[in-house]
mmCIF file of C-alpha atoms in Angstrom:
data_model
loop_
_atom_site.group_PDB
_atom_site.id
_atom_site.type_symbol
_atom_site.label_atom_id
_atom_site.label_comp_id
_atom_site.label_asym_id
_atom_site.label_seq_id
_atom_site.Cartn_x
_atom_site.Cartn_y
_atom_site.Cartn_z
ATOM 1 C CA UNK A 12 -18.319 2.084 23.948
ATOM 2 C CA UNK A 13 -18.034 -1.102 21.922
ATOM 3 C CA UNK A 14 -14.764 -2.791 21.075
ATOM 4 C CA UNK A 15 -15.184 -1.643 17.462
ATOM 5 C CA UNK A 16 -15.517 1.960 18.698
ATOM 6 C CA UNK A 17 -12.291 1.605 20.661
ATOM 7 C CA UNK A 18 -10.508 -0.030 17.696
ATOM 8 C CA UNK A 19 -11.578 2.730 15.298
ATOM 9 C CA UNK A 20 -10.509 5.432 17.752
ATOM 10 C CA UNK A 21 -7.065 3.798 18.102
ATOM 11 C CA UNK A 22 -6.879 3.411 14.322
ATOM 12 C CA UNK A 23 -7.682 7.081 13.687
ATOM 13 C CA UNK A 24 -5.069 8.221 16.214
ATOM 14 C CA UNK A 25 -2.283 6.095 14.737
ATOM 15 C CA UNK A 26 -3.310 7.045 11.198
ATOM 16 C CA UNK A 27 -2.649 10.713 12.035
ATOM 17 C CA UNK A 28 0.852 9.810 13.222
ATOM 18 C CA UNK A 29 1.571 7.724 10.134
ATOM 19 C CA UNK A 30 0.387 10.474 7.780
ATOM 20 C CA UNK A 31 2.558 13.041 9.568
ATOM 21 C CA UNK A 32 5.600 10.772 9.249
ATOM 22 C CA UNK A 33 5.075 10.513 5.480
ATOM 23 C CA UNK A 34 4.324 14.224 5.040
ATOM 24 C CA UNK A 35 7.467 15.159 6.974
ATOM 25 C CA UNK A 36 9.539 12.955 4.662
ATOM 26 C CA UNK A 37 7.955 14.451 1.518
ATOM 27 C CA UNK A 38 8.554 18.003 2.774
ATOM 28 C CA UNK A 39 12.330 17.552 3.101
ATOM 29 C CA UNK A 40 12.902 17.351 -0.660
ATOM 30 C CA UNK A 41 9.548 17.912 -2.377
ATOM 31 C CA UNK A 42 10.980 18.447 -5.873
ATOM 32 C CA UNK A 43 13.859 15.955 -5.913
ATOM 33 C CA UNK A 44 13.478 13.504 -8.810
ATOM 34 C CA UNK A 45 14.333 9.855 -8.175
ATOM 35 C CA UNK A 46 15.339 7.540 -11.032
ATOM 36 C CA UNK A 47 12.661 4.816 -11.226
ATOM 37 C CA UNK A 48 13.950 2.967 -14.281
ATOM 38 C CA UNK A 49 14.335 -0.183 -12.175
ATOM 39 C CA UNK A 50 10.702 0.050 -11.031
ATOM 40 C CA UNK A 51 9.424 0.393 -14.610
ATOM 41 C CA UNK A 52 11.581 -2.541 -15.787
ATOM 42 C CA UNK A 53 10.479 -4.755 -12.885
ATOM 43 C CA UNK A 54 6.809 -3.980 -13.579
ATOM 44 C CA UNK A 55 7.231 -4.878 -17.259
ATOM 45 C CA UNK A 56 9.059 -8.103 -16.325
ATOM 46 C CA UNK A 57 6.250 -9.131 -13.966
ATOM 47 C CA UNK A 58 3.422 -8.233 -16.349
ATOM 48 C CA UNK A 59 5.224 -9.750 -19.331
ATOM 49 C CA UNK A 60 4.939 -6.837 -21.764
ATOM 50 C CA UNK A 61 5.742 -3.142 -22.147
ATOM 51 C CA UNK A 62 3.427 -0.995 -20.054
ATOM 52 C CA UNK A 63 2.167 0.981 -23.054
ATOM 53 C CA UNK A 64 0.980 -2.228 -24.774
ATOM 54 C CA UNK A 65 -1.371 -3.259 -21.960
ATOM 55 C CA UNK A 66 -4.977 -2.577 -22.982
ATOM 56 C CA UNK A 67 -6.406 0.415 -21.134
ATOM 57 C CA UNK A 68 -9.399 -1.479 -19.647
ATOM 58 C CA UNK A 69 -7.011 -4.137 -18.299
ATOM 59 C CA UNK A 70 -4.372 -1.780 -16.917
ATOM 60 C CA UNK A 71 -3.704 -2.214 -13.211
ATOM 61 C CA UNK A 72 -3.609 1.026 -11.243
ATOM 62 C CA UNK A 73 0.199 0.814 -10.934
ATOM 63 C CA UNK A 74 0.523 0.757 -14.745
ATOM 64 C CA UNK A 75 -1.579 3.924 -15.133
ATOM 65 C CA UNK A 76 0.637 5.752 -12.664
ATOM 66 C CA UNK A 77 3.916 4.425 -14.076
ATOM 67 C CA UNK A 78 2.960 5.428 -17.625
ATOM 68 C CA UNK A 79 2.625 9.046 -16.466
ATOM 69 C CA UNK A 80 6.129 8.917 -14.973
ATOM 70 C CA UNK A 81 7.868 6.849 -17.640
ATOM 71 C CA UNK A 82 10.354 8.778 -19.792
ATOM 72 C CA UNK A 83 9.043 9.879 -23.206
ATOM 73 C CA UNK A 84 10.893 9.288 -26.501
ATOM 74 C CA UNK A 85 12.974 12.210 -27.746
ATOM 75 C CA UNK A 86 13.895 13.240 -31.282
ATOM 76 C CA UNK A 87 17.213 14.392 -32.674
ATOM 77 C CA UNK A 88 17.611 16.657 -35.708
ATOM 78 C CA UNK A 89 20.208 15.478 -38.211
ATOM 79 C CA UNK A 90 21.327 18.381 -40.447
ATOM 80 C CA UNK A 91 22.031 17.692 -44.127
ATOM 81 C CA UNK A 92 23.647 20.996 -45.022
ATOM 82 C CA UNK A 93 21.762 23.017 -47.605
ATOM 83 C CA UNK A 94 19.279 20.213 -48.068
ATOM 84 C CA UNK A 95 17.902 20.793 -44.571
ATOM 85 C CA UNK A 96 17.805 17.674 -42.458
ATOM 86 C CA UNK A 97 15.599 15.113 -40.794
ATOM 87 C CA UNK A 98 14.614 13.971 -37.319
ATOM 88 C CA UNK A 99 15.369 10.571 -35.900
ATOM 89 C CA UNK A 100 14.365 8.901 -32.642
ATOM 90 C CA UNK A 101 16.639 9.900 -29.778
ATOM 91 C CA UNK A 102 17.199 8.338 -26.375
ATOM 92 C CA UNK A 103 14.321 7.981 -23.926
ATOM 93 C CA UNK A 104 14.012 10.607 -21.242
ATOM 94 C CA UNK A 105 14.791 9.104 -17.820
ATOM 95 C CA UNK A 106 11.829 7.795 -15.817
ATOM 96 C CA UNK A 107 11.712 9.799 -12.599
ATOM 97 C CA UNK A 108 9.388 10.456 -9.672
ATOM 98 C CA UNK A 109 9.319 12.541 -6.518
ATOM 99 C CA UNK A 110 9.237 10.789 -3.158
ATOM 100 C CA UNK A 111 5.517 11.528 -2.868
ATOM 101 C CA UNK A 112 4.871 10.092 -6.350
ATOM 102 C CA UNK A 113 6.864 6.989 -5.371
ATOM 103 C CA UNK A 114 4.658 6.549 -2.338
ATOM 104 C CA UNK A 115 1.578 6.862 -4.572
ATOM 105 C CA UNK A 116 3.033 3.970 -6.604
ATOM 106 C CA UNK A 117 3.307 1.911 -3.416
ATOM 107 C CA UNK A 118 -0.362 2.567 -2.635
ATOM 108 C CA UNK A 119 -1.339 1.656 -6.215
ATOM 109 C CA UNK A 120 0.489 -1.670 -5.840
ATOM 110 C CA UNK A 121 -1.428 -2.394 -2.632
ATOM 111 C CA UNK A 122 -4.701 -1.592 -4.411
ATOM 112 C CA UNK A 123 -3.883 -3.961 -7.279
ATOM 113 C CA UNK A 124 -2.865 -6.760 -4.899
ATOM 114 C CA UNK A 125 -6.135 -6.312 -2.994
ATOM 115 C CA UNK A 126 -8.114 -6.580 -6.248
ATOM 116 C CA UNK A 127 -6.231 -9.788 -7.075
ATOM 117 C CA UNK A 128 -7.273 -11.315 -3.757
ATOM 118 C CA UNK A 129 -10.978 -11.100 -4.570
ATOM 119 C CA UNK A 130 -12.708 -13.457 -6.998
ATOM 120 C CA UNK A 131 -11.058 -13.049 -10.388
ATOM 121 C CA UNK A 132 -12.142 -14.645 -13.646
ATOM 122 C CA UNK A 133 -8.542 -14.797 -14.893
ATOM 123 C CA UNK A 134 -6.339 -16.736 -12.432
ATOM 124 C CA UNK A 135 -3.149 -16.010 -14.425
ATOM 125 C CA UNK A 136 -3.808 -12.271 -14.319
ATOM 126 C CA UNK A 137 -4.605 -12.445 -10.593
ATOM 127 C CA UNK A 138 -1.281 -14.213 -9.971
ATOM 128 C CA UNK A 139 0.589 -11.476 -11.850
ATOM 129 C CA UNK A 140 -1.147 -8.793 -9.823
ATOM 130 C CA UNK A 141 -0.173 -10.520 -6.577
ATOM 131 C CA UNK A 142 3.436 -10.661 -7.825
ATOM 132 C CA UNK A 143 3.408 -6.853 -7.985
ATOM 133 C CA UNK A 144 4.338 -6.851 -4.288
ATOM 134 C CA UNK A 145 7.900 -7.373 -5.593
ATOM 135 C CA UNK A 146 7.759 -3.746 -6.730
ATOM 136 C CA UNK A 147 7.879 -2.625 -3.084
ATOM 137 C CA UNK A 148 11.491 -3.786 -2.992
ATOM 138 C CA UNK A 149 12.217 -2.032 -6.307
ATOM 139 C CA UNK A 150 10.826 1.228 -4.911
ATOM 140 C CA UNK A 151 12.885 0.872 -1.726
ATOM 141 C CA UNK A 152 15.949 0.211 -3.886
ATOM 142 C CA UNK A 153 15.299 3.316 -6.020
ATOM 143 C CA UNK A 154 15.036 5.482 -2.898
ATOM 144 C CA UNK A 155 18.104 3.947 -1.253
ATOM 145 C CA UNK A 156 20.337 4.337 -4.328
ATOM 146 C CA UNK A 157 19.112 7.799 -5.298
ATOM 147 C CA UNK A 158 21.792 10.452 -5.623
ATOM 148 C CA UNK A 159 19.244 13.288 -5.766
ATOM 149 C CA UNK A 160 17.450 12.632 -2.469
ATOM 150 C CA UNK A 161 19.179 13.932 0.667
ATOM 151 C CA UNK A 162 19.980 11.276 3.273
ATOM 152 C CA UNK A 163 17.629 13.003 5.704
ATOM 153 C CA UNK A 164 14.713 12.406 3.324
ATOM 154 C CA UNK A 165 15.693 8.752 2.845
ATOM 155 C CA UNK A 166 15.869 8.194 6.594
ATOM 156 C CA UNK A 167 12.548 9.947 7.227
ATOM 157 C CA UNK A 168 10.801 7.961 4.490
ATOM 158 C CA UNK A 169 12.226 4.654 5.731
ATOM 159 C CA UNK A 170 10.931 5.542 9.193
ATOM 160 C CA UNK A 171 7.454 6.275 7.863
ATOM 161 C CA UNK A 172 7.337 3.000 5.914
ATOM 162 C CA UNK A 173 8.558 1.097 8.979
ATOM 163 C CA UNK A 174 5.902 2.738 11.172
ATOM 164 C CA UNK A 175 3.202 1.615 8.734
ATOM 165 C CA UNK A 176 4.604 -1.910 8.322
ATOM 166 C CA UNK A 177 5.335 -2.698 11.959
ATOM 167 C CA UNK A 178 2.575 -0.840 13.780
ATOM 168 C CA UNK A 179 -0.323 0.270 11.587
ATOM 169 C CA UNK A 180 -0.652 -2.739 9.251
ATOM 170 C CA UNK A 181 -0.389 -5.493 11.919
ATOM 171 C CA UNK A 182 -2.861 -3.698 14.189
ATOM 172 C CA UNK A 183 -5.489 -2.675 11.663
ATOM 173 C CA UNK A 184 -4.952 -4.314 8.254
ATOM 174 C CA UNK A 185 -4.532 -7.992 9.083
ATOM 175 C CA UNK A 186 -6.736 -10.877 10.226
ATOM 176 C CA UNK A 187 -9.583 -10.280 12.659
ATOM 177 C CA UNK A 188 -8.332 -6.761 13.410
ATOM 178 C CA UNK A 189 -9.036 -5.789 9.792
ATOM 179 C CA UNK A 190 -12.517 -7.343 9.987
ATOM 180 C CA UNK A 191 -13.392 -5.565 13.226
ATOM 181 C CA UNK A 192 -12.434 -2.125 11.871
ATOM 182 C CA UNK A 193 -13.959 -2.668 8.413
ATOM 183 C CA UNK A 194 -17.004 -0.641 7.359
ATOM 184 C CA UNK A 195 -19.753 -1.694 4.973
ATOM 185 C CA UNK A 196 -21.227 0.193 2.031
ATOM 186 C CA UNK A 197 -23.409 2.287 4.384
ATOM 187 C CA UNK A 198 -20.589 2.984 6.884
ATOM 188 C CA UNK A 199 -21.860 0.320 9.261
ATOM 189 C CA UNK A 200 -19.482 -2.033 11.091
ATOM 190 C CA UNK A 201 -19.109 -5.267 9.095
ATOM 191 C CA UNK A 202 -18.766 -7.283 12.318
ATOM 192 C CA UNK A 203 -21.646 -6.797 14.763
ATOM 193 C CA UNK A 204 -20.667 -5.596 18.244
ATOM 194 C CA UNK A 205 -21.997 -8.779 19.841
ATOM 195 C CA UNK A 206 -19.872 -10.954 17.531
ATOM 196 C CA UNK A 207 -16.511 -9.258 18.094
ATOM 197 C CA UNK A 208 -15.391 -11.246 21.142
ATOM 198 C CA UNK A 209 -16.306 -14.514 19.445
ATOM 199 C CA UNK A 210 -14.097 -13.585 16.475
ATOM 200 C CA UNK A 211 -11.046 -13.306 18.713
ATOM 201 C CA UNK A 212 -11.628 -16.144 21.150
ATOM 202 C CA UNK A 213 -12.344 -19.455 19.457
ATOM 203 C CA UNK A 214 -11.133 -22.999 20.152
ATOM 204 C CA UNK A 215 -7.504 -23.204 19.056
ATOM 205 C CA UNK A 216 -7.514 -19.567 17.996
ATOM 206 C CA UNK A 217 -4.083 -18.561 19.305
ATOM 207 C CA UNK A 218 -3.399 -16.300 16.321
ATOM 208 C CA UNK A 219 -6.671 -14.436 16.791
ATOM 209 C CA UNK A 220 -6.039 -14.031 20.537
ATOM 210 C CA UNK A 221 -2.596 -12.549 19.787
ATOM 211 C CA UNK A 222 -4.232 -10.117 17.366
ATOM 212 C CA UNK A 223 -6.563 -9.052 20.163
ATOM 213 C CA UNK A 224 -3.581 -8.363 22.434
ATOM 214 C CA UNK A 225 -1.819 -6.456 19.643
ATOM 215 C CA UNK A 226 -4.799 -4.160 19.094
ATOM 216 C CA UNK A 227 -6.416 -3.892 22.536
ATOM 217 C CA UNK A 228 -3.799 -5.058 25.040
ATOM 218 C CA UNK A 229 -3.087 -1.576 26.350
ATOM 219 C CA UNK A 230 -6.720 -0.463 26.592
ATOM 220 C CA UNK A 231 -8.452 -1.080 29.928
ATOM 221 C CA UNK A 232 -11.969 -0.481 28.530
ATOM 222 C CA UNK A 233 -11.448 -3.056 25.788
ATOM 223 C CA UNK A 234 -10.129 -5.708 28.170
ATOM 224 C CA UNK A 235 -13.138 -5.097 30.468
ATOM 225 C CA UNK A 236 -15.553 -5.611 27.552
ATOM 226 C CA UNK A 237 -13.630 -8.697 26.446
ATOM 227 C CA UNK A 238 -13.730 -10.175 29.953
ATOM 228 C CA UNK A 239 -17.514 -9.875 30.030
ATOM 229 C CA UNK A 240 -17.765 -11.348 26.530
ATOM 230 C CA UNK A 241 -15.509 -14.296 27.375
ATOM 231 C CA UNK A 242 -17.578 -15.035 30.491
ATOM 232 C CA UNK A 243 -20.707 -15.050 28.325
ATOM 233 C CA UNK A 244 -19.055 -17.451 25.868
ATOM 234 C CA UNK A 245 -18.064 -19.684 28.778
ATOM 235 C CA UNK A 246 -21.613 -19.785 30.145
ATOM 236 C CA UNK A 247 -23.028 -20.562 26.675
ATOM 237 C CA UNK A 248 -20.618 -23.453 26.170
#
């Protein structure tokens, strides 16, 4: 076993638990429609224009998904007696989404933020994409204020989100932990096995050492490998 093997095994196990937490929440009220008008408005405020006016090649993933859920214009027929009548624009249909569709929006936001964090030729656009993280709060607000979702579904979904935020993300999506569990284009580990210990234990690297404890602290095999690696670093220095 290498430390990366142990990390990926722990990651896979927790991922199963996280997915089950989300699926259980979705199953409570699979067809309940949540009003997401606040999410649509917040997205348009951040991006500075109506969603439909953003050029298709430039549309962030969140925009593509929101456009499918945004309410469509309606038409009203105005009768004119014997002369027939005419149609006029009516009110917009409400923008709604199921809990599962809302969660897909959350994942789309994360994807867009990740794309903004890589090299981007348009700094202003990258800044706007990073600001999309504000939509997480809008989604949480839509769920919390919904009158169509049962409280049980709200509680279950909040628990799933909290499990991801407090356990999965800190252990596997941040800092050195994310590097150690990352795979390359050919499914190889991005960090070589012999370099893992050095990533965590560097001069002044308190944050990295804490990340090691967060990911491996409860695993005896990992601490044994780390001990040997630290001793090697000590001898080299």
